[in-house]
């Protein structure tokens, strides 16, 4: 009809999008620690670089936007510092690896007789530096894998999944793990504020001017955390009969001793017959002790994390990398531990490298962590 007002068209209501279920944080920790275990089985710099690249790619694709996740950069810097310190020790204190390719000769400091075997200065050989580089890179890779676990899994969510007997110890670990990321966030916030005000934020002077507010903020956060833990009843325990307490202590201590004895038996040639049974018996006793110890701290879980098929896939990919590299180090130790005397270029073994690439499976199967 001419002159009629247009009828507003209602927009359709968007459908409710189901929220993606986050991955269990324990799966991320097991995946990262398995990659770290694999790193301890080799000194090949190509395999270690491949392990670092694998963990970094998964972190880049699945890292949430949280302060804990941003601490991955700090772990990278720490790993680089460890590598440089290892090289510096090899230059200053020498290396036990004999070498013929002398790169420099430092002035040697004379030491008394009681310090025989220790050398300060002297010849710096290429073989010794290469050995120190391989050794330091292995430790740096292990630190980066731990940093990947800290970046991918929220320690607070991991705390909810711990057994009741380990809850108090888990709280202490979580507080320790979240201290460094919060400290880094405070430093970045204060430096940004100083730059906005046109003040100098670099160098020793800028660091000293930022340190006092950071320490003040850490103290205030500690007081607030203590008040929150007290308000939530932290430290309260339920009444448990005395026989149950004694049984719990006996099972836990006996189980841990059995685990230590069984592990020692597996690592020695004489204990190959009794190592595995003692280890399994110790694990069973320790788990029974932890189950009984959970009665002292009755609590409920709000929205507990589920261990689903994706968690099994993520964990399995990391364990597969660790197991395959362990087998490779036993069957072909020369490929995973390249020699430095004489100087040879390291080669990339094919099937161990393919085994490391299994660690990329979480990048395609795991859901992205919520921020």
Tab-separated table of C-alpha atoms in Angstrom, residues 32-342:
chain	number	residue	atom	x	y	z
A	32	UNK	CA	55.195	-32.441	27.852
A	33	UNK	CA	57.006	-34.574	30.402
A	34	UNK	CA	57.163	-37.423	27.880
A	35	UNK	CA	58.829	-35.102	25.380
A	36	UNK	CA	61.252	-34.088	28.129
A	37	UNK	CA	61.968	-37.768	28.838
A	38	UNK	CA	62.688	-38.275	25.150
A	39	UNK	CA	65.111	-35.330	25.256
A	40	UNK	CA	67.113	-37.043	27.993
A	41	UNK	CA	67.724	-40.059	25.740
A	42	UNK	CA	69.726	-38.224	23.074
A	43	UNK	CA	72.390	-35.565	22.559
A	44	UNK	CA	71.863	-35.297	18.805
A	45	UNK	CA	71.344	-31.539	18.233
A	46	UNK	CA	69.099	-32.169	15.215
A	47	UNK	CA	66.718	-34.386	17.204
A	48	UNK	CA	66.766	-31.961	20.135
A	49	UNK	CA	65.968	-29.059	17.804
A	50	UNK	CA	63.126	-31.106	16.339
A	51	UNK	CA	61.755	-31.723	19.846
A	52	UNK	CA	61.907	-27.987	20.616
A	53	UNK	CA	60.154	-27.157	17.336
A	54	UNK	CA	57.444	-29.747	17.989
A	55	UNK	CA	56.630	-28.438	21.464
A	56	UNK	CA	56.805	-24.811	20.289
A	57	UNK	CA	54.370	-25.447	17.422
A	58	UNK	CA	51.809	-27.050	19.743
A	59	UNK	CA	52.206	-24.173	22.210
A	60	UNK	CA	51.766	-21.602	19.409
A	61	UNK	CA	48.539	-23.238	18.195
A	62	UNK	CA	46.934	-24.069	21.554
A	63	UNK	CA	48.284	-21.530	24.027
A	64	UNK	CA	45.474	-19.634	25.817
A	65	UNK	CA	45.684	-15.921	26.506
A	66	UNK	CA	46.510	-16.185	30.204
A	67	UNK	CA	49.446	-14.975	32.338
A	68	UNK	CA	50.547	-18.566	32.855
A	69	UNK	CA	50.716	-19.156	29.106
A	70	UNK	CA	52.856	-16.053	28.557
A	71	UNK	CA	55.536	-17.519	30.835
A	72	UNK	CA	56.668	-19.747	27.949
A	73	UNK	CA	58.909	-16.930	26.736
A	74	UNK	CA	60.559	-16.814	30.152
A	75	UNK	CA	61.320	-20.540	29.931
A	76	UNK	CA	62.901	-19.993	26.491
A	77	UNK	CA	65.162	-17.284	27.927
A	78	UNK	CA	66.017	-19.534	30.893
A	79	UNK	CA	66.944	-22.369	28.520
A	80	UNK	CA	69.166	-20.008	26.505
A	81	UNK	CA	70.845	-18.826	29.719
A	82	UNK	CA	71.519	-22.436	30.783
A	83	UNK	CA	73.081	-23.172	27.401
A	84	UNK	CA	75.348	-20.112	27.579
A	85	UNK	CA	76.384	-20.901	31.168
A	86	UNK	CA	77.292	-24.460	30.139
A	87	UNK	CA	79.480	-23.111	27.327
A	88	UNK	CA	81.074	-20.549	29.653
A	89	UNK	CA	81.999	-23.291	32.147
A	90	UNK	CA	83.556	-25.310	29.317
A	91	UNK	CA	85.670	-22.300	28.304
A	92	UNK	CA	86.780	-21.244	31.786
A	93	UNK	CA	87.085	-24.604	33.556
A	94	UNK	CA	87.996	-26.725	30.558
A	95	UNK	CA	86.424	-29.971	29.391
A	96	UNK	CA	87.248	-33.646	30.083
A	97	UNK	CA	86.981	-34.314	26.361
A	98	UNK	CA	90.438	-34.436	24.736
A	99	UNK	CA	90.788	-32.398	21.569
A	100	UNK	CA	93.339	-31.415	18.983
A	101	UNK	CA	91.573	-28.439	17.373
A	102	UNK	CA	92.695	-25.579	19.637
A	103	UNK	CA	90.541	-22.470	19.185
A	104	UNK	CA	92.154	-20.280	21.869
A	105	UNK	CA	94.546	-20.513	24.791
A	106	UNK	CA	93.508	-18.623	27.927
A	107	UNK	CA	95.932	-17.664	30.708
A	108	UNK	CA	95.943	-20.538	33.190
A	109	UNK	CA	95.617	-19.695	36.881
A	110	UNK	CA	97.993	-21.709	39.115
A	111	UNK	CA	96.139	-23.622	41.842
A	112	UNK	CA	97.448	-25.251	45.054
A	113	UNK	CA	98.140	-28.968	45.311
A	114	UNK	CA	94.890	-29.752	47.130
A	115	UNK	CA	92.992	-28.516	44.051
A	116	UNK	CA	94.504	-31.053	41.708
A	117	UNK	CA	92.149	-32.025	38.894
A	118	UNK	CA	90.668	-28.517	38.674
A	119	UNK	CA	91.843	-26.192	35.929
A	120	UNK	CA	91.041	-22.530	35.331
A	121	UNK	CA	91.961	-21.283	31.887
A	122	UNK	CA	94.148	-23.122	29.434
A	123	UNK	CA	93.356	-24.517	26.014
A	124	UNK	CA	89.868	-24.208	24.536
A	125	UNK	CA	89.271	-26.917	21.971
A	126	UNK	CA	86.488	-27.289	19.434
A	127	UNK	CA	85.772	-30.828	20.673
A	128	UNK	CA	85.212	-29.600	24.235
A	129	UNK	CA	82.940	-26.769	23.122
A	130	UNK	CA	80.904	-29.104	20.924
A	131	UNK	CA	80.481	-31.588	23.777
A	132	UNK	CA	79.340	-28.758	26.076
A	133	UNK	CA	76.914	-27.531	23.383
A	134	UNK	CA	75.288	-30.960	23.030
A	135	UNK	CA	75.056	-31.407	26.799
A	136	UNK	CA	73.636	-27.924	27.398
A	137	UNK	CA	71.138	-28.264	24.561
A	138	UNK	CA	69.739	-31.418	26.156
A	139	UNK	CA	69.095	-29.613	29.441
A	140	UNK	CA	67.663	-26.596	27.596
A	141	UNK	CA	65.229	-28.853	25.719
A	142	UNK	CA	64.063	-30.379	29.000
A	143	UNK	CA	63.379	-26.897	30.424
A	144	UNK	CA	61.461	-25.856	27.289
A	145	UNK	CA	59.266	-28.969	27.532
A	146	UNK	CA	58.411	-28.096	31.151
A	147	UNK	CA	57.638	-24.549	29.992
A	148	UNK	CA	55.284	-25.967	27.358
A	149	UNK	CA	53.356	-27.844	30.048
A	150	UNK	CA	53.137	-24.673	32.140
A	151	UNK	CA	51.848	-22.726	29.123
A	152	UNK	CA	49.276	-25.252	27.890
A	153	UNK	CA	47.772	-26.474	31.177
A	154	UNK	CA	46.299	-24.242	33.823
A	155	UNK	CA	47.812	-25.303	37.192
A	156	UNK	CA	44.590	-24.354	38.996
A	157	UNK	CA	42.572	-26.795	36.878
A	158	UNK	CA	45.190	-29.468	37.418
A	159	UNK	CA	44.825	-28.947	41.171
A	160	UNK	CA	41.146	-30.000	40.987
A	161	UNK	CA	42.121	-33.408	39.612
A	162	UNK	CA	44.593	-34.304	42.329
A	163	UNK	CA	43.661	-36.941	44.928
A	164	UNK	CA	42.520	-35.609	48.263
A	165	UNK	CA	45.684	-36.812	50.012
A	166	UNK	CA	47.843	-34.651	47.689
A	167	UNK	CA	45.627	-31.582	47.736
A	168	UNK	CA	47.623	-29.580	50.289
A	169	UNK	CA	50.928	-30.363	48.572
A	170	UNK	CA	49.320	-29.512	45.217
A	171	UNK	CA	48.243	-26.096	46.492
A	172	UNK	CA	51.840	-25.305	47.436
A	173	UNK	CA	53.065	-26.426	43.997
A	174	UNK	CA	50.399	-24.376	42.194
A	175	UNK	CA	51.233	-21.268	44.209
A	176	UNK	CA	54.924	-21.761	43.363
A	177	UNK	CA	54.164	-22.308	39.664
A	178	UNK	CA	51.952	-19.231	39.362
A	179	UNK	CA	54.334	-16.934	41.243
A	180	UNK	CA	56.763	-16.415	38.337
A	181	UNK	CA	54.064	-15.728	35.672
A	182	UNK	CA	52.312	-13.194	37.913
A	183	UNK	CA	55.650	-11.536	38.633
A	184	UNK	CA	56.359	-11.230	34.902
A	185	UNK	CA	52.910	-9.714	34.293
A	186	UNK	CA	53.515	-7.153	37.055
A	187	UNK	CA	56.883	-6.162	35.566
A	188	UNK	CA	55.368	-5.767	32.074
A	189	UNK	CA	52.468	-3.694	33.427
A	190	UNK	CA	54.717	-1.355	35.396
A	191	UNK	CA	57.169	-0.905	32.519
A	192	UNK	CA	54.283	-0.051	30.178
A	193	UNK	CA	53.010	2.496	32.695
A	194	UNK	CA	56.464	4.093	32.923
A	195	UNK	CA	56.755	4.305	29.137
A	196	UNK	CA	53.357	6.003	28.911
A	197	UNK	CA	54.592	8.607	31.394
A	198	UNK	CA	57.737	9.194	29.344
A	199	UNK	CA	60.072	7.696	31.930
A	200	UNK	CA	63.081	5.521	31.312
A	201	UNK	CA	62.267	1.805	31.790
A	202	UNK	CA	65.463	0.053	30.692
A	203	UNK	CA	68.794	-0.612	32.336
A	204	UNK	CA	69.653	-1.241	35.958
A	205	UNK	CA	68.107	2.054	37.114
A	206	UNK	CA	64.768	1.307	35.484
A	207	UNK	CA	64.788	-2.231	36.919
A	208	UNK	CA	65.452	-0.960	40.443
A	209	UNK	CA	62.598	1.543	40.199
A	210	UNK	CA	60.224	-1.220	39.082
A	211	UNK	CA	61.358	-3.793	41.678
A	212	UNK	CA	59.807	-2.089	44.728
A	213	UNK	CA	56.226	-1.867	43.314
A	214	UNK	CA	56.521	-5.459	42.074
A	215	UNK	CA	57.544	-6.731	45.519
A	216	UNK	CA	54.758	-4.695	47.110
A	217	UNK	CA	52.217	-6.217	44.735
A	218	UNK	CA	53.534	-9.737	45.422
A	219	UNK	CA	53.178	-9.167	49.183
A	220	UNK	CA	49.605	-7.885	48.802
A	221	UNK	CA	48.721	-10.851	46.606
A	222	UNK	CA	50.158	-13.268	49.181
A	223	UNK	CA	48.065	-11.715	51.961
A	224	UNK	CA	44.932	-11.905	49.786
A	225	UNK	CA	45.671	-15.539	48.923
A	226	UNK	CA	46.135	-16.433	52.596
A	227	UNK	CA	42.813	-14.766	53.457
A	228	UNK	CA	41.018	-16.602	50.632
A	229	UNK	CA	42.481	-19.960	51.695
A	230	UNK	CA	41.463	-19.336	55.308
A	231	UNK	CA	37.923	-18.362	54.245
A	232	UNK	CA	37.589	-21.571	52.203
A	233	UNK	CA	38.623	-23.785	55.104
A	234	UNK	CA	42.061	-24.715	53.881
A	235	UNK	CA	43.878	-27.036	56.269
A	236	UNK	CA	40.785	-28.430	57.950
A	237	UNK	CA	40.758	-32.209	58.207
A	238	UNK	CA	38.058	-34.715	58.989
A	239	UNK	CA	38.157	-37.058	61.977
A	240	UNK	CA	39.676	-40.359	60.918
A	241	UNK	CA	40.067	-43.386	63.250
A	242	UNK	CA	43.571	-44.038	64.517
A	243	UNK	CA	43.889	-47.485	62.804
A	244	UNK	CA	43.079	-45.869	59.467
A	245	UNK	CA	45.731	-43.203	60.022
A	246	UNK	CA	48.365	-45.784	60.910
A	247	UNK	CA	47.404	-47.953	57.937
A	248	UNK	CA	47.605	-44.943	55.628
A	249	UNK	CA	51.073	-44.009	56.869
A	250	UNK	CA	52.324	-47.604	56.594
A	251	UNK	CA	50.973	-48.075	53.060
A	252	UNK	CA	52.299	-44.726	51.815
A	253	UNK	CA	55.793	-45.056	53.279
A	254	UNK	CA	56.079	-48.738	52.426
A	255	UNK	CA	54.846	-48.085	48.902
A	256	UNK	CA	57.355	-45.311	48.303
A	257	UNK	CA	60.176	-47.493	49.613
A	258	UNK	CA	59.004	-50.278	47.319
A	259	UNK	CA	58.987	-47.907	44.337
A	260	UNK	CA	62.547	-46.803	45.113
A	261	UNK	CA	63.783	-50.383	45.607
A	262	UNK	CA	62.015	-51.612	42.461
A	263	UNK	CA	63.403	-48.756	40.353
A	264	UNK	CA	66.897	-49.454	41.689
A	265	UNK	CA	66.492	-53.124	40.849
A	266	UNK	CA	65.449	-52.355	37.273
A	267	UNK	CA	68.444	-50.069	36.764
A	268	UNK	CA	70.976	-52.628	37.995
A	269	UNK	CA	71.948	-55.899	36.377
A	270	UNK	CA	71.554	-57.926	39.608
A	271	UNK	CA	68.020	-56.732	40.285
A	272	UNK	CA	66.414	-57.743	37.012
A	273	UNK	CA	64.435	-60.585	38.656
A	274	UNK	CA	62.899	-58.768	41.603
A	275	UNK	CA	62.838	-55.175	40.271
A	276	UNK	CA	59.505	-55.245	38.423
A	277	UNK	CA	57.464	-57.179	41.083
A	278	UNK	CA	58.741	-54.903	43.865
A	279	UNK	CA	57.992	-51.820	41.774
A	280	UNK	CA	54.415	-52.936	41.033
A	281	UNK	CA	53.804	-53.893	44.684
A	282	UNK	CA	55.145	-50.512	45.810
A	283	UNK	CA	52.904	-48.667	43.348
A	284	UNK	CA	49.842	-50.606	44.520
A	285	UNK	CA	50.621	-49.891	48.194
A	286	UNK	CA	51.270	-46.184	47.518
A	287	UNK	CA	47.998	-45.809	45.569
A	288	UNK	CA	46.083	-47.568	48.365
A	289	UNK	CA	47.695	-45.212	50.898
A	290	UNK	CA	46.730	-42.167	48.832
A	291	UNK	CA	43.153	-43.454	48.559
A	292	UNK	CA	42.860	-43.892	52.321
A	293	UNK	CA	44.597	-40.544	52.936
A	294	UNK	CA	41.902	-38.790	50.908
A	295	UNK	CA	39.417	-39.424	53.737
A	296	UNK	CA	41.121	-36.709	55.810
A	297	UNK	CA	40.155	-33.960	53.336
A	298	UNK	CA	36.561	-34.421	52.162
A	299	UNK	CA	35.745	-31.932	49.402
A	300	UNK	CA	33.683	-31.584	46.255
A	301	UNK	CA	34.705	-30.665	42.724
A	302	UNK	CA	32.897	-28.039	40.650
A	303	UNK	CA	32.693	-29.125	36.999
A	304	UNK	CA	35.404	-31.782	37.152
A	305	UNK	CA	37.526	-32.232	34.045
A	306	UNK	CA	36.792	-35.331	32.023
A	307	UNK	CA	39.497	-37.632	30.726
A	308	UNK	CA	38.212	-38.406	27.250
A	309	UNK	CA	39.468	-39.894	24.015
A	310	UNK	CA	41.384	-36.730	23.060
A	311	UNK	CA	43.244	-36.811	26.373
A	312	UNK	CA	44.270	-40.388	25.640
A	313	UNK	CA	45.463	-39.345	22.153
A	314	UNK	CA	47.545	-36.450	23.488
A	315	UNK	CA	49.075	-38.567	26.240
A	316	UNK	CA	49.676	-41.471	23.885
A	317	UNK	CA	51.508	-39.295	21.355
A	318	UNK	CA	53.943	-38.035	23.999
A	319	UNK	CA	54.486	-41.490	25.533
A	320	UNK	CA	55.074	-42.939	22.061
A	321	UNK	CA	57.820	-40.377	21.426
A	322	UNK	CA	59.520	-41.217	24.741
A	323	UNK	CA	59.291	-44.998	24.246
A	324	UNK	CA	60.487	-44.928	20.623
A	325	UNK	CA	63.471	-42.700	21.392
A	326	UNK	CA	64.370	-44.932	24.356
A	327	UNK	CA	64.355	-47.941	22.037
A	328	UNK	CA	66.385	-46.029	19.455
A	329	UNK	CA	69.016	-45.063	22.027
A	330	UNK	CA	69.392	-48.740	22.944
A	331	UNK	CA	69.508	-50.097	19.378
A	332	UNK	CA	71.500	-47.328	17.660
A	333	UNK	CA	73.324	-45.274	20.307
A	334	UNK	CA	75.768	-43.755	17.801
A	335	UNK	CA	72.963	-42.055	15.868
A	336	UNK	CA	71.416	-40.526	18.995
A	337	UNK	CA	74.753	-39.651	20.594
A	338	UNK	CA	77.016	-38.302	17.823
A	339	UNK	CA	80.683	-38.308	18.682
A	340	UNK	CA	82.859	-35.236	19.009
A	341	UNK	CA	86.277	-36.983	18.740
A	342	UNK	CA	86.999	-36.845	15.853
